[in-house]
Amino acid sequence: MTSRNKRLAVLISGRGSNLLAVLRACAGGALDAKVAVVLCNNRDAPGLAVAANAGIATQIIDHRQYARREDFDAALLAALAAHDPDAVLLAGFMRILTPVFVTPLTGRLLNIHPSLLPKYPGLNTHQRALAAGDREAGVTVHFVTTELDGGPPVLQARVPILAGDTVDTLSARVLAQEHAIYPLATRWLLQGRLRLTAAGAELDGQRLPAAGLPYVAGLE
Ligand code: GRF
């Protein structure tokens, strides 16, 4: 198969701005791939319209219909299998996933987390960075493993925290970086340049730093 045929699945729960960034990268040629399906656990997610506007198939799988997390995860996995994705992107997907989902996809499953991991796994990252008086914040793309926000980082972008920042101003500054780094890390994965090994994440055969590669504009 050539890289032109690479297929992505994107899982969302909300706004879908990272989905849009990936779709734009596909449309503009920066990402030689197609989003085959968008899965969503929330039928009110604004991101569903982002997918529909791009003519992408969407499927809603409501976690509230499943008694156990594992059953929900099995339903997600079955929905993905029908689209045969080369890589699966979590893009604001607000459910904790179990090994039922993660294990079969390990090495092909990425997440984007709005903090400088390993700092601030979990929720409210910008609020926590502001409350701690941090001087900088950022975002990390990482491989997903069964540890929450704990899989090997791939790519990390930093932004300054400025005097007077609020969660809104800071998250907007971080989001601009998210939209640059997620399509890039995805491209590396689809090109086979990015790999998850027993020792951690590797790019072009080189072990990546523990916090991921520092992103700088122009990085290819
Ligand atoms: C982003 O901040 C992402 O880092 C986090 O959830 C948010 C999703 O935003 N995991 P969007 O739905 O992609 O706009």
PDB file of C-alpha atoms and ligand atoms in Angstrom:
ATOM      1  CA  MET A   1       0.000   0.000   0.000  1.00  0.00           C
ATOM      2  CA  THR A   2       1.344   3.475  -0.763  1.00  0.00           C
ATOM      3  CA  SER A   3       1.092   6.242   1.784  1.00  0.00           C
ATOM      4  CA  ARG A   4      -1.642   7.827  -0.367  1.00  0.00           C
ATOM      5  CA  ASN A   5      -4.038   5.173   0.843  1.00  0.00           C
ATOM      6  CA  LYS A   6      -3.419   5.657   4.546  1.00  0.00           C
ATOM      7  CA  ARG A   7      -6.546   5.799   6.614  1.00  0.00           C
ATOM      8  CA  LEU A   8      -7.163   7.613   9.871  1.00  0.00           C
ATOM      9  CA  ALA A   9      -9.867   7.293  12.477  1.00  0.00           C
ATOM     10  CA  VAL A  10     -10.430  10.221  14.839  1.00  0.00           C
ATOM     11  CA  LEU A  11     -12.254   9.973  18.161  1.00  0.00           C
ATOM     12  CA  ILE A  12     -13.832  13.135  19.545  1.00  0.00           C
ATOM     13  CA  SER A  13     -16.171  14.215  22.310  1.00  0.00           C
ATOM     14  CA  GLY A  14     -16.452  17.958  21.785  1.00  0.00           C
ATOM     15  CA  ARG A  15     -15.423  20.926  19.698  1.00  0.00           C
ATOM     16  CA  GLY A  16     -13.344  19.156  17.071  1.00  0.00           C
ATOM     17  CA  SER A  17     -10.723  21.808  16.364  1.00  0.00           C
ATOM     18  CA  ASN A  18      -7.923  19.229  16.271  1.00  0.00           C
ATOM     19  CA  LEU A  19     -10.044  17.121  13.940  1.00  0.00           C
ATOM     20  CA  LEU A  20     -10.371  20.187  11.726  1.00  0.00           C
ATOM     21  CA  ALA A  21      -6.603  20.719  11.802  1.00  0.00           C
ATOM     22  CA  VAL A  22      -6.082  17.115  10.678  1.00  0.00           C
ATOM     23  CA  LEU A  23      -8.706  17.442   7.948  1.00  0.00           C
ATOM     24  CA  ARG A  24      -7.055  20.624   6.701  1.00  0.00           C
ATOM     25  CA  ALA A  25      -3.670  18.932   6.679  1.00  0.00           C
ATOM     26  CA  CYS A  26      -5.155  16.099   4.593  1.00  0.00           C
ATOM     27  CA  ALA A  27      -6.866  18.516   2.216  1.00  0.00           C
ATOM     28  CA  GLY A  28      -3.764  20.657   1.850  1.00  0.00           C
ATOM     29  CA  GLY A  29      -1.414  17.746   1.251  1.00  0.00           C
ATOM     30  CA  ALA A  30       0.630  18.156   4.443  1.00  0.00           C
ATOM     31  CA  LEU A  31      -0.822  14.831   5.544  1.00  0.00           C
ATOM     32  CA  ASP A  32      -1.056  12.197   2.842  1.00  0.00           C
ATOM     33  CA  ALA A  33      -4.032  10.424   4.341  1.00  0.00           C
ATOM     34  CA  LYS A  34      -7.781  10.335   4.557  1.00  0.00           C
ATOM     35  CA  VAL A  35      -9.990  10.458   7.625  1.00  0.00           C
ATOM     36  CA  ALA A  36     -12.090   7.342   7.138  1.00  0.00           C
ATOM     37  CA  VAL A  37     -14.341   7.795  10.142  1.00  0.00           C
ATOM     38  CA  VAL A  38     -14.990  10.002  13.145  1.00  0.00           C
ATOM     39  CA  LEU A  39     -16.266   8.251  16.238  1.00  0.00           C
ATOM     40  CA  CYS A  40     -17.923  10.275  18.961  1.00  0.00           C
ATOM     41  CA  ASN A  41     -19.463   9.404  22.331  1.00  0.00           C
ATOM     42  CA  ASN A  42     -21.519  12.601  22.543  1.00  0.00           C
ATOM     43  CA  ARG A  43     -24.318  13.281  20.073  1.00  0.00           C
ATOM     44  CA  ASP A  44     -24.237  16.997  20.906  1.00  0.00           C
ATOM     45  CA  ALA A  45     -20.554  17.398  20.073  1.00  0.00           C
ATOM     46  CA  PRO A  46     -19.959  20.424  17.803  1.00  0.00           C
ATOM     47  CA  GLY A  47     -17.158  18.430  16.177  1.00  0.00           C
ATOM     48  CA  LEU A  48     -19.731  16.219  14.464  1.00  0.00           C
ATOM     49  CA  ALA A  49     -20.556  19.151  12.203  1.00  0.00           C
ATOM     50  CA  VAL A  50     -16.859  19.570  11.415  1.00  0.00           C
ATOM     51  CA  ALA A  51     -16.813  15.976  10.173  1.00  0.00           C
ATOM     52  CA  ALA A  52     -20.118  16.261   8.320  1.00  0.00           C
ATOM     53  CA  ASN A  53     -18.960  19.457   6.556  1.00  0.00           C
ATOM     54  CA  ALA A  54     -15.958  17.547   5.279  1.00  0.00           C
ATOM     55  CA  GLY A  55     -18.127  14.653   4.128  1.00  0.00           C
ATOM     56  CA  ILE A  56     -16.604  12.261   6.655  1.00  0.00           C
ATOM     57  CA  ALA A  57     -18.631   9.348   8.020  1.00  0.00           C
ATOM     58  CA  THR A  58     -19.466   9.733  11.691  1.00  0.00           C
ATOM     59  CA  GLN A  59     -20.655   7.215  14.198  1.00  0.00           C
ATOM     60  CA  ILE A  60     -22.000   7.993  17.650  1.00  0.00           C
ATOM     61  CA  ILE A  61     -21.347   5.426  20.324  1.00  0.00           C
ATOM     62  CA  ASP A  62     -22.868   6.663  23.556  1.00  0.00           C
ATOM     63  CA  HIS A  63     -20.960   5.385  26.572  1.00  0.00           C
ATOM     64  CA  ARG A  64     -24.116   5.664  28.678  1.00  0.00           C
ATOM     65  CA  GLN A  65     -25.561   2.732  26.767  1.00  0.00           C
ATOM     66  CA  TYR A  66     -22.909   0.405  28.184  1.00  0.00           C
ATOM     67  CA  ALA A  67     -22.819  -0.913  31.710  1.00  0.00           C
ATOM     68  CA  ARG A  68     -19.070  -1.475  31.748  1.00  0.00           C
ATOM     69  CA  ARG A  69     -16.193   0.543  30.288  1.00  0.00           C
ATOM     70  CA  GLU A  70     -14.916  -2.640  28.637  1.00  0.00           C
ATOM     71  CA  ASP A  71     -18.189  -3.091  26.747  1.00  0.00           C
ATOM     72  CA  PHE A  72     -18.065   0.479  25.464  1.00  0.00           C
ATOM     73  CA  ASP A  73     -14.453  -0.041  24.439  1.00  0.00           C
ATOM     74  CA  ALA A  74     -15.327  -3.250  22.593  1.00  0.00           C
ATOM     75  CA  ALA A  75     -18.055  -1.382  20.695  1.00  0.00           C
ATOM     76  CA  LEU A  76     -15.571   1.364  19.741  1.00  0.00           C
ATOM     77  CA  LEU A  77     -13.072  -1.208  18.573  1.00  0.00           C
ATOM     78  CA  ALA A  78     -15.656  -3.016  16.468  1.00  0.00           C
ATOM     79  CA  ALA A  79     -16.721   0.269  14.855  1.00  0.00           C
ATOM     80  CA  LEU A  80     -13.098   1.043  14.018  1.00  0.00           C
ATOM     81  CA  ALA A  81     -12.435  -2.388  12.564  1.00  0.00           C
ATOM     82  CA  ALA A  82     -15.050  -1.747   9.901  1.00  0.00           C
ATOM     83  CA  HIS A  83     -12.893   1.164   8.624  1.00  0.00           C
ATOM     84  CA  ASP A  84      -9.503  -0.544   8.874  1.00  0.00           C
ATOM     85  CA  PRO A  85      -7.549   2.509  10.082  1.00  0.00           C
ATOM     86  CA  ASP A  86      -3.751   2.698   9.894  1.00  0.00           C
ATOM     87  CA  ALA A  87      -3.737   5.083  12.830  1.00  0.00           C
ATOM     88  CA  VAL A  88      -6.261   6.200  15.416  1.00  0.00           C
ATOM     89  CA  LEU A  89      -6.220   9.701  16.886  1.00  0.00           C
ATOM     90  CA  LEU A  90      -7.799  10.690  20.168  1.00  0.00           C
ATOM     91  CA  ALA A  91      -8.701  14.347  19.714  1.00  0.00           C
ATOM     92  CA  GLY A  92     -10.493  15.601  22.793  1.00  0.00           C
ATOM     93  CA  PHE A  93     -12.012  12.202  23.465  1.00  0.00           C
ATOM     94  CA  MET A  94     -13.166  12.456  27.053  1.00  0.00           C
ATOM     95  CA  ARG A  95     -13.389   8.822  28.099  1.00  0.00           C
ATOM     96  CA  ILE A  96     -10.787   6.772  29.908  1.00  0.00           C
ATOM     97  CA  LEU A  97     -10.014   3.776  27.727  1.00  0.00           C
ATOM     98  CA  THR A  98      -9.318   0.278  29.017  1.00  0.00           C
ATOM     99  CA  PRO A  99      -6.850  -2.290  27.686  1.00  0.00           C
ATOM    100  CA  VAL A 100      -9.727  -3.800  25.665  1.00  0.00           C
ATOM    101  CA  PHE A 101      -9.365  -0.805  23.355  1.00  0.00           C
ATOM    102  CA  VAL A 102      -5.783   0.257  23.887  1.00  0.00           C
ATOM    103  CA  THR A 103      -3.914  -3.045  23.664  1.00  0.00           C
ATOM    104  CA  PRO A 104      -4.932  -4.045  20.109  1.00  0.00           C
ATOM    105  CA  LEU A 105      -4.143  -0.524  18.856  1.00  0.00           C
ATOM    106  CA  THR A 106      -0.903   0.068  20.723  1.00  0.00           C
ATOM    107  CA  GLY A 107       1.653   1.680  18.433  1.00  0.00           C
ATOM    108  CA  ARG A 108      -1.068   3.074  16.183  1.00  0.00           C
ATOM    109  CA  LEU A 109      -2.916   5.124  18.808  1.00  0.00           C
ATOM    110  CA  LEU A 110      -2.016   8.758  19.568  1.00  0.00           C
ATOM    111  CA  ASN A 111      -3.457  11.342  21.946  1.00  0.00           C
ATOM    112  CA  ILE A 112      -2.976  15.064  22.322  1.00  0.00           C
ATOM    113  CA  HIS A 113      -2.865  16.392  25.845  1.00  0.00           C
ATOM    114  CA  PRO A 114      -2.798  20.100  26.695  1.00  0.00           C
ATOM    115  CA  SER A 115       0.104  20.158  29.137  1.00  0.00           C
ATOM    116  CA  LEU A 116       3.836  19.654  29.212  1.00  0.00           C
ATOM    117  CA  LEU A 117       3.635  15.997  30.183  1.00  0.00           C
ATOM    118  CA  PRO A 118       4.580  14.468  32.543  1.00  0.00           C
ATOM    119  CA  LYS A 119       3.240  17.601  34.242  1.00  0.00           C
ATOM    120  CA  TYR A 120      -0.517  17.757  34.695  1.00  0.00           C
ATOM    121  CA  PRO A 121      -2.004  14.544  33.382  1.00  0.00           C
ATOM    122  CA  GLY A 122      -5.811  14.556  33.643  1.00  0.00           C
ATOM    123  CA  LEU A 123      -8.193  17.505  33.502  1.00  0.00           C
ATOM    124  CA  ASN A 124      -8.036  21.306  33.938  1.00  0.00           C
ATOM    125  CA  THR A 125      -4.425  21.515  32.859  1.00  0.00           C
ATOM    126  CA  HIS A 126      -4.349  25.238  32.086  1.00  0.00           C
ATOM    127  CA  GLN A 127      -6.084  26.140  35.323  1.00  0.00           C
ATOM    128  CA  ARG A 128      -3.532  24.067  37.219  1.00  0.00           C
ATOM    129  CA  ALA A 129      -0.573  25.642  35.423  1.00  0.00           C
ATOM    130  CA  LEU A 130      -1.906  29.138  36.171  1.00  0.00           C
ATOM    131  CA  ALA A 131      -2.636  28.293  39.807  1.00  0.00           C
ATOM    132  CA  ALA A 132       0.884  26.917  40.235  1.00  0.00           C
ATOM    133  CA  GLY A 133       2.405  30.146  38.914  1.00  0.00           C
ATOM    134  CA  ASP A 134       4.124  28.324  36.028  1.00  0.00           C
ATOM    135  CA  ARG A 135       5.993  30.473  33.522  1.00  0.00           C
ATOM    136  CA  GLU A 136       5.188  28.221  30.594  1.00  0.00           C
ATOM    137  CA  ALA A 137       2.572  25.747  29.416  1.00  0.00           C
ATOM    138  CA  GLY A 138       2.156  23.618  26.351  1.00  0.00           C
ATOM    139  CA  VAL A 139       0.881  20.507  24.679  1.00  0.00           C
ATOM    140  CA  THR A 140       2.138  16.994  24.115  1.00  0.00           C
ATOM    141  CA  VAL A 141       1.336  14.379  21.497  1.00  0.00           C
ATOM    142  CA  HIS A 142       1.974  10.952  22.954  1.00  0.00           C
ATOM    143  CA  PHE A 143       1.450   7.300  22.212  1.00  0.00           C
ATOM    144  CA  VAL A 144      -1.460   5.923  24.185  1.00  0.00           C
ATOM    145  CA  THR A 145      -0.790   3.119  26.581  1.00  0.00           C
ATOM    146  CA  THR A 146      -2.951   1.829  29.383  1.00  0.00           C
ATOM    147  CA  GLU A 147      -1.556   4.479  31.739  1.00  0.00           C
ATOM    148  CA  LEU A 148      -3.728   7.642  31.598  1.00  0.00           C
ATOM    149  CA  ASP A 149      -1.830  10.400  29.731  1.00  0.00           C
ATOM    150  CA  GLY A 150       1.253   8.316  30.485  1.00  0.00           C
ATOM    151  CA  GLY A 151       2.323   6.774  27.174  1.00  0.00           C
ATOM    152  CA  PRO A 152       5.635   7.805  25.603  1.00  0.00           C
ATOM    153  CA  PRO A 153       5.619  11.457  24.459  1.00  0.00           C
ATOM    154  CA  VAL A 154       6.375  12.132  20.795  1.00  0.00           C
ATOM    155  CA  LEU A 155       6.246  15.858  20.229  1.00  0.00           C
ATOM    156  CA  GLN A 156       5.869  18.747  22.661  1.00  0.00           C
ATOM    157  CA  ALA A 157       5.247  22.449  22.026  1.00  0.00           C
ATOM    158  CA  ARG A 158       5.785  25.108  24.685  1.00  0.00           C
ATOM    159  CA  VAL A 159       4.201  28.525  25.022  1.00  0.00           C
ATOM    160  CA  PRO A 160       4.897  31.271  27.565  1.00  0.00           C
ATOM    161  CA  ILE A 161       2.398  32.078  30.276  1.00  0.00           C
ATOM    162  CA  LEU A 162       1.944  35.854  30.192  1.00  0.00           C
ATOM    163  CA  ALA A 163       0.953  38.257  32.935  1.00  0.00           C
ATOM    164  CA  GLY A 164      -2.823  38.495  33.071  1.00  0.00           C
ATOM    165  CA  ASP A 165      -3.395  35.177  31.299  1.00  0.00           C
ATOM    166  CA  THR A 166      -6.695  33.432  31.922  1.00  0.00           C
ATOM    167  CA  VAL A 167      -7.624  29.866  31.082  1.00  0.00           C
ATOM    168  CA  ASP A 168      -9.165  31.233  27.876  1.00  0.00           C
ATOM    169  CA  THR A 169      -6.156  33.226  26.700  1.00  0.00           C
ATOM    170  CA  LEU A 170      -3.727  30.476  27.620  1.00  0.00           C
ATOM    171  CA  SER A 171      -5.759  27.689  26.060  1.00  0.00           C
ATOM    172  CA  ALA A 172      -6.044  29.683  22.812  1.00  0.00           C
ATOM    173  CA  ARG A 173      -2.252  30.102  22.713  1.00  0.00           C
ATOM    174  CA  VAL A 174      -1.760  26.386  23.350  1.00  0.00           C
ATOM    175  CA  LEU A 175      -4.437  25.381  20.856  1.00  0.00           C
ATOM    176  CA  ALA A 176      -2.610  27.078  17.994  1.00  0.00           C
ATOM    177  CA  GLN A 177       0.343  24.809  18.779  1.00  0.00           C
ATOM    178  CA  GLU A 178      -1.905  21.750  19.039  1.00  0.00           C
ATOM    179  CA  HIS A 179      -3.073  22.346  15.500  1.00  0.00           C
ATOM    180  CA  ALA A 180       0.523  22.401  14.277  1.00  0.00           C
ATOM    181  CA  ILE A 181       1.873  19.386  16.117  1.00  0.00           C
ATOM    182  CA  TYR A 182      -0.925  16.828  15.850  1.00  0.00           C
ATOM    183  CA  PRO A 183      -0.943  16.622  12.045  1.00  0.00           C
ATOM    184  CA  LEU A 184       2.872  16.506  12.058  1.00  0.00           C
ATOM    185  CA  ALA A 185       3.145  13.631  14.544  1.00  0.00           C
ATOM    186  CA  THR A 186       0.381  11.835  12.648  1.00  0.00           C
ATOM    187  CA  ARG A 187       2.309  12.189   9.418  1.00  0.00           C
ATOM    188  CA  TRP A 188       5.428  10.700  11.004  1.00  0.00           C
ATOM    189  CA  LEU A 189       3.414   7.759  12.274  1.00  0.00           C
ATOM    190  CA  LEU A 190       1.792   7.090   8.906  1.00  0.00           C
ATOM    191  CA  GLN A 191       5.137   7.375   7.141  1.00  0.00           C
ATOM    192  CA  GLY A 192       6.534   4.698   9.427  1.00  0.00           C
ATOM    193  CA  ARG A 193       9.116   7.163  10.775  1.00  0.00           C
ATOM    194  CA  LEU A 194       7.571   7.193  14.247  1.00  0.00           C
ATOM    195  CA  ARG A 195       7.469   3.924  16.127  1.00  0.00           C
ATOM    196  CA  LEU A 196       6.647   2.727  19.599  1.00  0.00           C
ATOM    197  CA  THR A 197       9.232   0.244  20.811  1.00  0.00           C
ATOM    198  CA  ALA A 198       9.717  -1.490  24.146  1.00  0.00           C
ATOM    199  CA  ALA A 199      12.229   1.257  25.008  1.00  0.00           C
ATOM    200  CA  GLY A 200       9.888   4.133  24.118  1.00  0.00           C
ATOM    201  CA  ALA A 201       9.067   6.310  21.131  1.00  0.00           C
ATOM    202  CA  GLU A 202      11.504   6.446  18.207  1.00  0.00           C
ATOM    203  CA  LEU A 203      11.668   8.810  15.243  1.00  0.00           C
ATOM    204  CA  ASP A 204      13.787   7.709  12.284  1.00  0.00           C
ATOM    205  CA  GLY A 205      15.322   5.040  14.502  1.00  0.00           C
ATOM    206  CA  GLN A 206      16.374   7.548  17.173  1.00  0.00           C
ATOM    207  CA  ARG A 207      14.989   7.313  20.670  1.00  0.00           C
ATOM    208  CA  LEU A 208      12.965  10.457  21.419  1.00  0.00           C
ATOM    209  CA  PRO A 209      13.610  12.535  24.558  1.00  0.00           C
ATOM    210  CA  ALA A 210      11.511  11.615  27.597  1.00  0.00           C
ATOM    211  CA  ALA A 211       9.240  14.632  27.087  1.00  0.00           C
ATOM    212  CA  GLY A 212       9.081  14.139  23.308  1.00  0.00           C
ATOM    213  CA  LEU A 213      10.793  16.122  20.576  1.00  0.00           C
ATOM    214  CA  PRO A 214      10.622  19.881  21.247  1.00  0.00           C
ATOM    215  CA  TYR A 215       8.535  21.429  18.493  1.00  0.00           C
ATOM    216  CA  VAL A 216       9.918  24.345  16.581  1.00  0.00           C
ATOM    217  CA  ALA A 217       8.243  26.013  13.611  1.00  0.00           C
ATOM    218  CA  GLY A 218       9.456  24.472  10.395  1.00  0.00           C
ATOM    219  CA  LEU A 219      10.023  21.014  11.874  1.00  0.00           C
ATOM    220  CA  GLU A 220       9.263  18.433   9.225  1.00  0.00           C
TER     221      GLU A 220
HETATM  222  C1  GRF B   1      -7.636  19.889  23.251  1.00  0.00           C
HETATM  223  O1  GRF B   1      -7.172  20.875  24.109  1.00  0.00           O
HETATM  224  C2  GRF B   1      -6.834  18.633  23.400  1.00  0.00           C
HETATM  225  O2  GRF B   1      -5.505  18.873  23.705  1.00  0.00           O
HETATM  226  C3  GRF B   1      -7.527  17.960  24.555  1.00  0.00           C
HETATM  227  O3  GRF B   1      -8.896  18.228  24.371  1.00  0.00           O
HETATM  228  C4  GRF B   1      -9.040  19.429  23.627  1.00  0.00           C
HETATM  229  C5  GRF B   1      -9.847  19.072  22.427  1.00  0.00           C
HETATM  230  O4  GRF B   1     -10.148  20.209  21.661  1.00  0.00           O
HETATM  231  N1  GRF B   1      -7.227  16.549  24.616  1.00  0.00           N
HETATM  232  P1  GRF B   1     -10.829  20.014  20.249  1.00  0.00           P
HETATM  233  O5  GRF B   1     -12.099  19.215  20.464  1.00  0.00           O
HETATM  234  O6  GRF B   1      -9.862  19.304  19.370  1.00  0.00           O
HETATM  235  O7  GRF B   1     -11.114  21.412  19.778  1.00  0.00           O
END
